[in-house]
Amino acid sequence: QKEVEQDPGPLSVPEGAIVSLNCTYSNSAFQYFMWYRQYSRKGPELLMYTYSSGNKEDGRFTAQVDKSSKYISLFIRDSQPSDSATYLCAMSDNQAGTALIFGKGTTLSVSS
Amino acid sequence: KAGVTQTPRYLIKTRGQQVTLSCSPISGHRSVSWYQQTPGQGLQFLFEYFSETQRNKGNFPGRFSGRQFSNSRSEMNVSTLELGDSALYLCASSLGQGGRALHFGNGTRLTVT
């Protein structure tokens, strides 16, 4: 079993839809949870950063962490064609520092 | 503020050669981490440097090494290149040691033939 599982998609939605992206993990020691967005031929860009459980909202983006279920989600409201990218979840425990464990990424396509 | 800069953007090398990749972090960021990204394995941590010292290392062979200079700039070296080393190599910087809010560069695409 991989430490972090993420459905690769592709996920195709119409403009304006609500998008739900998810990751599951097996290591209960993970405390830090991040979502990155990666456009083609670019490096990953940090979207959301949360510690432990709970929700965090930033504009059209909401990150949720459910540690009891070992499940994290990223919701994108009012999706735009510019949101078309690969979304990567990443996580780490208290000891790992910058040695993040990444999911393989979900490719999202938003059509106008 | 300028982002993380990686040079070169593309490299083509032959099996058995060695290669050096360069990374300039965001101004003020003292931690530099390196990752390898491949379609099969995704993003995998190579190592982190902070204050010119390697602070953490991933599960890669000794052919992969790095260093950090006093101005926080970092280089990564891969010796005796193998075909499987073909990948996108990403550098990321963060403010402090172990800082998990990583800011990535656009990477160096290495192709080994």
mmCIF file of N, CA, C and O in Angstrom, chain A residues 11-15 17-19 79 108-112:
data_model
loop_
_atom_site.group_PDB
_atom_site.id
_atom_site.type_symbol
_atom_site.label_atom_id
_atom_site.label_comp_id
_atom_site.label_asym_id
_atom_site.label_seq_id
_atom_site.Cartn_x
_atom_site.Cartn_y
_atom_site.Cartn_z
ATOM 1 N N LEU A 11 -9.932 14.378 -14.748
ATOM 2 C CA LEU A 11 -11.228 14.849 -14.313
ATOM 3 C C LEU A 11 -11.609 16.023 -15.212
ATOM 4 O O LEU A 11 -10.860 16.989 -15.304
ATOM 5 N N SER A 12 -12.745 15.905 -15.876
ATOM 6 C CA SER A 12 -13.196 16.955 -16.794
ATOM 7 C C SER A 12 -14.511 17.530 -16.300
ATOM 8 O O SER A 12 -15.458 16.769 -16.067
ATOM 9 N N VAL A 13 -14.568 18.846 -16.146
ATOM 10 C CA VAL A 13 -15.769 19.508 -15.650
ATOM 11 C C VAL A 13 -16.044 20.746 -16.490
ATOM 12 O O VAL A 13 -15.126 21.313 -17.094
ATOM 13 N N PRO A 14 -17.300 21.204 -16.510
ATOM 14 C CA PRO A 14 -17.604 22.460 -17.203
ATOM 15 C C PRO A 14 -17.275 23.649 -16.317
ATOM 16 O O PRO A 14 -17.250 23.540 -15.078
ATOM 17 N N GLU A 15 -17.032 24.766 -16.932
ATOM 18 C CA GLU A 15 -16.761 26.003 -16.197
ATOM 19 C C GLU A 15 -17.886 26.287 -15.217
ATOM 20 O O GLU A 15 -19.072 26.118 -15.526
ATOM 21 N N ALA A 17 -18.368 24.665 -12.376
ATOM 22 C CA ALA A 17 -18.646 23.496 -11.534
ATOM 23 C C ALA A 17 -17.844 23.552 -10.238
ATOM 24 O O ALA A 17 -16.831 24.241 -10.140
ATOM 25 N N ILE A 18 -18.312 22.800 -9.256
ATOM 26 C CA ILE A 18 -17.551 22.591 -8.026
ATOM 27 C C ILE A 18 -16.727 21.322 -8.206
ATOM 28 O O ILE A 18 -17.262 20.274 -8.577
ATOM 29 N N VAL A 19 -15.437 21.443 -7.945
ATOM 30 C CA VAL A 19 -14.524 20.314 -8.129
ATOM 31 C C VAL A 19 -14.092 19.792 -6.764
ATOM 32 O O VAL A 19 -13.801 20.575 -5.854
ATOM 33 N N SER A 79 -15.292 26.802 -10.775
ATOM 34 C CA SER A 79 -14.062 26.461 -11.487
ATOM 35 C C SER A 79 -13.947 27.225 -12.805
ATOM 36 O O SER A 79 -14.950 27.516 -13.479
ATOM 37 N N LEU A 108 -6.821 17.882 -13.911
ATOM 38 C CA LEU A 108 -8.142 18.518 -14.008
ATOM 39 C C LEU A 108 -8.220 19.332 -15.293
ATOM 40 O O LEU A 108 -7.298 20.088 -15.621
ATOM 41 N N SER A 109 -9.338 19.193 -15.997
ATOM 42 C CA SER A 109 -9.595 19.993 -17.190
ATOM 43 C C SER A 109 -10.949 20.668 -17.022
ATOM 44 O O SER A 109 -11.960 19.999 -16.800
ATOM 45 N N VAL A 110 -10.954 22.011 -17.098
ATOM 46 C CA VAL A 110 -12.183 22.790 -16.984
ATOM 47 C C VAL A 110 -12.473 23.392 -18.356
ATOM 48 O O VAL A 110 -11.676 24.172 -18.887
ATOM 49 N N SER A 111 -13.622 23.041 -18.909
ATOM 50 C CA SER A 111 -13.957 23.513 -20.255
ATOM 51 C C SER A 111 -14.914 24.696 -20.187
ATOM 52 O O SER A 111 -15.803 24.746 -19.332
ATOM 53 N N SER A 112 -14.709 25.646 -21.087
ATOM 54 C CA SER A 112 -15.553 26.850 -21.125
ATOM 55 C C SER A 112 -16.770 26.634 -22.016
ATOM 56 O O SER A 112 -16.847 25.651 -22.749
#
